[in-house]
PDB file of C-alpha atoms in Angstrom:
ATOM      1  CA  UNK H  20      44.683   1.778  32.027  1.00  0.00           C
ATOM      2  CA  UNK H  21      44.756  -0.380  29.311  1.00  0.00           C
ATOM      3  CA  UNK H  22      42.290  -2.690  30.685  1.00  0.00           C
ATOM      4  CA  UNK H  23      39.618   0.071  30.952  1.00  0.00           C
ATOM      5  CA  UNK H  24      40.359   0.849  27.106  1.00  0.00           C
ATOM      6  CA  UNK H  25      40.000  -2.510  26.052  1.00  0.00           C
ATOM      7  CA  UNK H  26      36.582  -2.780  27.918  1.00  0.00           C
ATOM      8  CA  UNK H  27      35.533   0.531  26.508  1.00  0.00           C
ATOM      9  CA  UNK H  28      36.489  -0.518  23.016  1.00  0.00           C
ATOM     10  CA  UNK H  29      34.673  -4.249  23.357  1.00  0.00           C
ATOM     11  CA  UNK H  30      31.620  -2.211  24.576  1.00  0.00           C
ATOM     12  CA  UNK H  31      31.755   0.203  21.534  1.00  0.00           C
ATOM     13  CA  UNK H  32      31.993  -2.479  19.309  1.00  0.00           C
ATOM     14  CA  UNK H  33      28.880  -4.056  20.749  1.00  0.00           C
ATOM     15  CA  UNK H  34      27.129  -1.133  20.596  1.00  0.00           C
ATOM     16  CA  UNK H  35      27.977  -0.553  16.799  1.00  0.00           C
ATOM     17  CA  UNK H  36      27.044  -3.918  15.913  1.00  0.00           C
ATOM     18  CA  UNK H  37      23.517  -3.441  17.747  1.00  0.00           C
ATOM     19  CA  UNK H  38      23.386  -0.331  15.902  1.00  0.00           C
ATOM     20  CA  UNK H  39      24.097  -2.132  12.495  1.00  0.00           C
ATOM     21  CA  UNK H  40      21.568  -4.939  13.314  1.00  0.00           C
ATOM     22  CA  UNK H  41      18.676  -2.388  13.889  1.00  0.00           C
ATOM     23  CA  UNK H  42      19.448  -0.168  10.868  1.00  0.00           C
ATOM     24  CA  UNK H  43      19.228  -3.390   8.993  1.00  0.00           C
ATOM     25  CA  UNK H  44      15.730  -4.295  10.771  1.00  0.00           C
ATOM     26  CA  UNK H  45      14.426  -0.652  10.327  1.00  0.00           C
ATOM     27  CA  UNK H  46      15.423  -0.985   6.618  1.00  0.00           C
ATOM     28  CA  UNK H  47      13.783  -4.156   5.877  1.00  0.00           C
ATOM     29  CA  UNK H  48      10.812  -2.990   8.033  1.00  0.00           C
ATOM     30  CA  UNK H  49      10.555   0.136   5.757  1.00  0.00           C
ATOM     31  CA  UNK H  50      10.744  -2.217   2.391  1.00  0.00           C
ATOM     32  CA  UNK H  51       7.838  -4.622   3.674  1.00  0.00           C
ATOM     33  CA  UNK H  52       5.851  -1.435   4.418  1.00  0.00           C
ATOM     34  CA  UNK H  53       6.456  -0.216   0.920  1.00  0.00           C
ATOM     35  CA  UNK H  54       5.633  -3.623  -0.783  1.00  0.00           C
ATOM     36  CA  UNK H  55       2.114  -3.556   1.460  1.00  0.00           C
ATOM     37  CA  UNK H  56       1.485  -0.158   0.451  1.00  0.00           C
ATOM     38  CA  UNK H  57       1.831  -1.129  -2.958  1.00  0.00           C
ATOM     39  CA  UNK H  58      -0.514  -4.267  -2.988  1.00  0.00           C
ATOM     40  CA  UNK H  59      -3.133  -2.172  -0.822  1.00  0.00           C
ATOM     41  CA  UNK H  60      -2.985   0.653  -3.487  1.00  0.00           C
ATOM     42  CA  UNK H  61      -3.123  -1.828  -6.270  1.00  0.00           C
ATOM     43  CA  UNK H  62      -6.069  -3.732  -4.672  1.00  0.00           C
ATOM     44  CA  UNK H  63      -7.921  -0.229  -4.128  1.00  0.00           C
ATOM     45  CA  UNK H  64      -7.581   0.817  -7.621  1.00  0.00           C
ATOM     46  CA  UNK H  65      -9.144  -2.661  -8.847  1.00  0.00           C
ATOM     47  CA  UNK H  66     -11.948  -2.139  -6.750  1.00  0.00           C
ATOM     48  CA  UNK H  67     -12.621   1.215  -7.819  1.00  0.00           C
ATOM     49  CA  UNK H  68     -12.194   0.297 -11.155  1.00  0.00           C
ATOM     50  CA  UNK H  69     -14.841  -2.527 -10.796  1.00  0.00           C
ATOM     51  CA  UNK H  70     -16.844  -0.060  -8.810  1.00  0.00           C
ATOM     52  CA  UNK H  71     -16.720   2.306 -11.532  1.00  0.00           C
ATOM     53  CA  UNK H  72     -17.623  -0.163 -14.379  1.00  0.00           C
ATOM     54  CA  UNK H  73     -20.646  -1.123 -12.319  1.00  0.00           C
ATOM     55  CA  UNK H  74     -21.984   2.273 -11.875  1.00  0.00           C
ATOM     56  CA  UNK H  75     -21.149   2.923 -15.393  1.00  0.00           C
ATOM     57  CA  UNK H  76     -23.296  -0.179 -16.325  1.00  0.00           C
ATOM     58  CA  UNK H  77     -26.146   0.664 -14.381  1.00  0.00           C
ATOM     59  CA  UNK H  78     -26.408   4.193 -15.350  1.00  0.00           C
ATOM     60  CA  UNK H  79     -26.305   2.906 -18.814  1.00  0.00           C
ATOM     61  CA  UNK H  80     -29.456   0.830 -18.399  1.00  0.00           C
ATOM     62  CA  UNK H  81     -31.203   3.413 -16.637  1.00  0.00           C
ATOM     63  CA  UNK H  82     -30.437   5.774 -19.658  1.00  0.00           C
ATOM     64  CA  UNK H  83     -31.634   2.889 -22.109  1.00  0.00           C
ATOM     65  CA  UNK H  84     -35.064   2.522 -19.767  1.00  0.00           C
ATOM     66  CA  UNK H  85     -35.524   6.159 -20.078  1.00  0.00           C
ATOM     67  CA  UNK H  86     -34.920   6.298 -23.554  1.00  0.00           C
ATOM     68  CA  UNK H  87     -37.526   3.277 -24.198  1.00  0.00           C
ATOM     69  CA  UNK H  88     -40.268   4.943 -22.029  1.00  0.00           C
ATOM     70  CA  UNK H  89     -39.888   8.037 -23.942  1.00  0.00           C
ATOM     71  CA  UNK H  90     -39.896   6.489 -27.234  1.00  0.00           C
ATOM     72  CA  UNK H  91     -43.295   4.635 -26.152  1.00  0.00           C
ATOM     73  CA  UNK H  92     -44.702   7.876 -24.902  1.00  0.00           C
ATOM     74  CA  UNK H  93     -43.908   9.452 -28.177  1.00  0.00           C
ATOM     75  CA  UNK H  94     -45.602   6.840 -30.010  1.00  0.00           C
ATOM     76  CA  UNK H  95     -48.826   6.999 -28.089  1.00  0.00           C
TER      77      UNK H  95
END
């Protein structure tokens, strides 16, 4: 009976170590995923900002052209 208990204890200890290692791996993966998520969010924000600036610039240029056209039309 004592041998069976020792064997069961060893098996339980081994399973506990496996569980601990898997838990560490899981937490590491979660941290890596969060880091990647932050990097992607940062890059997307930068892209959206740049695109927004470009759209605003083009809109302002369009307004300038329209204003000039109206001014020329008034002068005639």
